[in-house]
Coordinates of C-alpha atoms in Angstrom, one line a residue:
M9 CA 90.0 -94.0 -106.1
E10 CA 91.3 -95.6 -109.4
P11 CA 88.8 -94.8 -112.2
K12 CA 87.1 -97.9 -113.5
I13 CA 87.8 -99.1 -117.0
S14 CA 84.8 -100.2 -119.1
Q15 CA 85.4 -103.7 -120.5
S16 CA 85.6 -103.4 -124.3
P17 CA 87.0 -105.5 -127.1
R18 CA 89.1 -102.5 -128.0
L19 CA 90.8 -102.5 -124.6
S20 CA 94.4 -103.5 -125.3
S21 CA 96.2 -105.8 -123.1
V22 CA 99.1 -103.3 -122.9
T23 CA 96.7 -100.6 -121.5
A24 CA 95.2 -103.1 -119.1
A25 CA 98.7 -104.2 -117.9
V26 CA 99.8 -100.6 -117.3
R27 CA 96.6 -100.0 -115.4
V28 CA 97.4 -102.9 -113.2
L29 CA 100.8 -101.5 -112.4
K30 CA 99.4 -98.1 -111.6
C31 CA 97.1 -99.5 -108.9
F32 CA 100.0 -100.0 -106.6
S33 CA 101.1 -97.2 -104.3
E34 CA 103.1 -96.5 -101.1
V35 CA 99.8 -97.0 -99.2
E36 CA 98.8 -100.2 -101.0
T37 CA 102.0 -102.1 -101.8
E38 CA 100.2 -105.5 -102.2
I39 CA 96.9 -106.2 -103.9
G40 CA 95.0 -109.4 -104.6
I41 CA 93.5 -110.5 -107.9
S42 CA 89.9 -109.9 -106.7
S43 CA 90.6 -106.4 -105.6
L44 CA 92.4 -105.6 -108.8
A45 CA 89.6 -107.0 -110.9
K46 CA 87.0 -105.0 -109.0
R47 CA 89.0 -101.8 -109.2
L48 CA 89.6 -102.1 -112.9
D49 CA 86.2 -103.5 -113.7
L50 CA 87.8 -106.5 -115.4
A51 CA 87.2 -110.2 -115.1
K52 CA 89.3 -112.0 -112.6
S53 CA 90.5 -114.4 -115.3
T54 CA 91.7 -111.4 -117.3
V55 CA 93.5 -109.8 -114.3
H56 CA 95.1 -113.1 -113.4
R57 CA 96.4 -113.6 -116.9
L58 CA 97.9 -110.1 -116.9
A59 CA 99.4 -110.6 -113.4
V60 CA 101.0 -113.9 -114.5
T61 CA 102.5 -112.2 -117.6
L62 CA 103.8 -109.3 -115.6
T63 CA 105.3 -111.6 -113.0
S64 CA 107.1 -113.6 -115.7
E65 CA 108.7 -110.3 -116.9
G66 CA 109.7 -109.3 -113.4
L67 CA 107.3 -106.4 -113.3
L68 CA 105.2 -107.9 -110.6
E69 CA 106.0 -110.4 -107.8
Q70 CA 103.6 -112.7 -105.9
S71 CA 104.0 -112.7 -102.1
P72 CA 104.5 -116.3 -100.9
E73 CA 102.8 -115.5 -97.6
S74 CA 99.7 -113.7 -98.8
G75 CA 99.4 -114.7 -102.4
K76 CA 98.9 -111.0 -103.3
Y77 CA 100.9 -109.2 -105.9
R78 CA 103.4 -106.4 -105.5
L79 CA 105.7 -104.4 -107.9
G80 CA 108.6 -106.4 -109.2
I81 CA 112.4 -105.7 -109.1
N82 CA 112.6 -105.0 -112.8
L83 CA 110.6 -101.8 -112.3
F84 CA 113.3 -100.7 -109.8
V85 CA 116.0 -101.5 -112.4
M86 CA 114.1 -99.4 -115.0
G87 CA 113.6 -96.6 -112.5
A88 CA 117.3 -96.6 -111.7
L89 CA 118.0 -96.0 -115.4
V90 CA 115.8 -92.9 -115.3
R91 CA 117.3 -91.8 -112.0
R92 CA 120.8 -92.1 -113.5
R93 CA 119.8 -89.8 -116.4
L94 CA 118.5 -87.3 -113.9
E95 CA 121.7 -87.6 -111.9
V96 CA 123.8 -86.9 -115.0
S97 CA 121.7 -83.8 -115.7
N98 CA 122.0 -82.5 -112.2
M99 CA 125.7 -83.1 -111.9
A100 CA 126.4 -81.5 -115.3
Q101 CA 124.5 -78.2 -114.8
P102 CA 127.2 -76.3 -113.0
F103 CA 129.8 -77.4 -115.5
L104 CA 127.6 -76.4 -118.4
N105 CA 127.0 -73.0 -116.9
V106 CA 130.8 -72.4 -116.9
L107 CA 131.1 -73.8 -120.4
R108 CA 128.4 -71.4 -121.7
E109 CA 130.1 -68.4 -120.1
R110 CA 133.6 -69.4 -121.5
T111 CA 132.4 -70.1 -125.1
G112 CA 129.5 -67.6 -125.4
E113 CA 127.5 -70.3 -127.3
T114 CA 124.6 -72.5 -126.5
V115 CA 125.4 -75.7 -124.7
H116 CA 123.5 -79.0 -124.5
L117 CA 123.3 -82.3 -122.6
A118 CA 121.8 -85.2 -124.4
V119 CA 121.3 -89.0 -124.0
M120 CA 120.3 -91.8 -126.3
T121 CA 116.8 -93.1 -126.6
D122 CA 116.7 -96.0 -129.1
T123 CA 118.5 -94.5 -132.2
N124 CA 117.7 -90.9 -131.3
I125 CA 119.0 -88.5 -128.8
I126 CA 116.8 -86.5 -126.4
Y127 CA 118.0 -83.2 -124.9
L128 CA 117.9 -83.2 -121.1
Y129 CA 119.3 -79.8 -120.5
N130 CA 120.2 -76.7 -122.5
L131 CA 121.6 -73.3 -121.9
E132 CA 121.1 -70.8 -124.7
S133 CA 123.8 -68.3 -125.7
R134 CA 123.3 -64.8 -124.6
Q135 CA 124.1 -63.5 -128.1
A136 CA 121.3 -62.2 -130.3
I137 CA 121.9 -64.8 -133.0
R138 CA 122.1 -68.2 -131.4
M139 CA 121.1 -71.8 -131.6
K140 CA 117.8 -72.5 -129.9
S141 CA 116.8 -75.9 -128.5
Y142 CA 114.3 -77.2 -126.1
I143 CA 114.5 -79.8 -123.3
G144 CA 112.8 -83.0 -124.5
T145 CA 113.6 -82.4 -128.2
I146 CA 114.3 -85.6 -130.0
K147 CA 116.6 -85.9 -133.1
P148 CA 118.3 -88.7 -135.0
A149 CA 121.5 -89.4 -133.1
I150 CA 123.7 -89.9 -136.2
F151 CA 123.0 -86.4 -137.5
T152 CA 123.9 -84.5 -134.4
C153 CA 127.3 -83.9 -132.7
E154 CA 126.0 -85.1 -129.4
G155 CA 124.5 -88.2 -130.8
R156 CA 127.6 -89.0 -132.8
A157 CA 129.7 -88.6 -129.7
I158 CA 127.6 -91.3 -128.0
V159 CA 127.1 -93.6 -131.0
A160 CA 130.8 -93.7 -131.8
F161 CA 131.5 -95.4 -128.5
S162 CA 128.5 -97.7 -128.5
G163 CA 128.7 -101.3 -129.4
G164 CA 128.8 -102.6 -132.9
A165 CA 125.2 -103.8 -132.7
M166 CA 124.0 -100.2 -132.1
I167 CA 126.2 -98.7 -134.8
G168 CA 125.0 -101.4 -137.2
K169 CA 121.4 -100.8 -136.4
I170 CA 121.7 -97.1 -137.0
L171 CA 123.7 -97.3 -140.2
S172 CA 121.5 -100.0 -141.7
G173 CA 118.3 -98.2 -140.9
P174 CA 116.6 -95.4 -142.7
L175 CA 118.9 -92.4 -143.0
V176 CA 116.6 -89.5 -144.0
P177 CA 118.6 -86.2 -144.5
R178 CA 117.6 -83.3 -142.4
T179 CA 119.3 -80.7 -144.5
S180 CA 121.1 -80.5 -147.9
A181 CA 124.4 -81.0 -146.0
T182 CA 123.4 -84.2 -144.1
E183 CA 125.7 -87.1 -144.7
T184 CA 123.7 -90.3 -145.2
D185 CA 126.4 -92.6 -146.8
P186 CA 126.8 -95.5 -144.3
V187 CA 130.4 -96.0 -145.3
K188 CA 131.3 -92.4 -144.8
L189 CA 129.4 -92.3 -141.5
S190 CA 131.3 -95.4 -140.3
K191 CA 134.6 -93.7 -141.1
M192 CA 133.4 -90.6 -139.3
L193 CA 132.6 -92.6 -136.2
E194 CA 136.1 -94.1 -136.3
A195 CA 137.6 -90.6 -136.4
I196 CA 135.4 -89.5 -133.5
R197 CA 136.8 -92.4 -131.4
H198 CA 140.3 -91.3 -132.3
N199 CA 139.7 -87.5 -131.7
G200 CA 137.4 -87.7 -128.7
F201 CA 134.9 -85.2 -130.2
A202 CA 132.2 -85.1 -132.9
I203 CA 131.2 -82.3 -135.3
D204 CA 127.9 -81.6 -137.0
D205 CA 128.4 -79.3 -140.0
E206 CA 124.9 -77.9 -140.7
E207 CA 123.7 -81.6 -140.9
S208 CA 121.0 -81.4 -138.2
E209 CA 119.9 -77.8 -138.6
Q210 CA 120.5 -75.5 -141.6
G211 CA 122.9 -72.7 -140.7
M212 CA 124.0 -74.3 -137.4
R213 CA 127.1 -76.1 -136.4
G214 CA 128.0 -78.0 -133.3
I215 CA 130.7 -80.0 -131.5
G216 CA 130.0 -82.8 -129.0
A217 CA 132.0 -84.9 -126.5
P218 CA 131.1 -88.1 -124.6
I219 CA 130.4 -88.4 -120.9
R220 CA 131.2 -91.7 -119.2
D221 CA 129.9 -93.3 -116.0
I222 CA 131.8 -95.2 -113.3
A223 CA 132.1 -98.3 -115.5
G224 CA 133.5 -96.3 -118.4
N225 CA 130.3 -96.6 -120.5
V226 CA 129.3 -93.5 -122.5
V227 CA 126.0 -92.5 -121.1
A228 CA 125.5 -89.0 -122.4
A229 CA 127.2 -86.2 -124.4
I230 CA 127.6 -82.5 -124.1
G231 CA 127.6 -80.2 -127.1
I232 CA 128.3 -76.6 -128.1
G233 CA 126.3 -75.1 -130.9
G234 CA 125.8 -71.9 -132.8
P235 CA 125.3 -70.2 -136.2
S236 CA 127.7 -71.3 -138.9
Q237 CA 128.6 -67.7 -139.8
R238 CA 130.1 -67.3 -136.3
L239 CA 131.2 -70.8 -135.6
T240 CA 133.5 -71.7 -138.5
L241 CA 134.9 -75.2 -138.5
K242 CA 138.3 -73.8 -137.4
K243 CA 136.7 -72.0 -134.4
L244 CA 134.6 -75.1 -133.7
R245 CA 137.6 -77.3 -133.5
G246 CA 139.3 -74.7 -131.4
L247 CA 136.6 -75.3 -128.7
S248 CA 137.3 -79.0 -128.6
A249 CA 139.8 -78.9 -125.7
E250 CA 137.4 -76.8 -123.5
L251 CA 134.6 -79.2 -124.4
I252 CA 136.5 -82.4 -123.7
N253 CA 137.8 -81.0 -120.4
T254 CA 134.2 -80.2 -119.3
A255 CA 133.0 -83.7 -120.4
N256 CA 135.9 -85.3 -118.5
A257 CA 135.0 -83.2 -115.4
I258 CA 131.4 -84.4 -115.5
S259 CA 132.5 -88.0 -116.1
A260 CA 134.8 -87.7 -113.0
Q261 CA 131.7 -86.6 -111.0
L262 CA 130.0 -89.7 -112.1
G263 CA 132.9 -91.8 -110.8
Y264 CA 134.8 -92.4 -114.0
R265 CA 138.5 -92.9 -113.6
P266 CA 140.5 -93.4 -116.9

């Protein structure tokens, strides 16, 4: 049974709206206002107002036959975005395994979330001194090789948002000049890969390449990273062909055809 929520002036409408959505299940796909109000210990008028708002945003639908409410199509759309990210991760794993073995360095898979990236998958190098990272780690996209590989191929609105926002350096080497960063993104579009020269983590370098979906949109990026004393810029650039080939192979699995 859904735990009741004590009515309180501090109860936010957002929290209440989320609670309404969480009432639905496979067993109970349609619920009326009275049942929702009783379950959540809220006034019917409050629940009705929340239901109307959620319906206007496509998160709920009202059945024309019963008058009860059910989850809306926009939740399916949002769920499909999450599923697509999971599909990218699942499809990329065997390719990342091969890439790690061929390069001997740590490899990552990342996607954008707002102006940051989040790591969905990582395989650490087997070498004693290596780059360490964790699934779920979030970093400013513009300072990482994976983030730059995605941002470079994003629309002008996204690039403008990032370059006009706060650019707080992560290390003494972090580039924060918007003009220089803009030129860097242009070079990434030309070369097909991005480099992070100790700008995200002191003593670590990385190289990233974009992954495209069936429509040609850049939806993720893979990266290779390691300690700067082992991964010189020359060696890093020497890994670009292997990296791009891997990114292209993953893109092909997602249906992309150049």
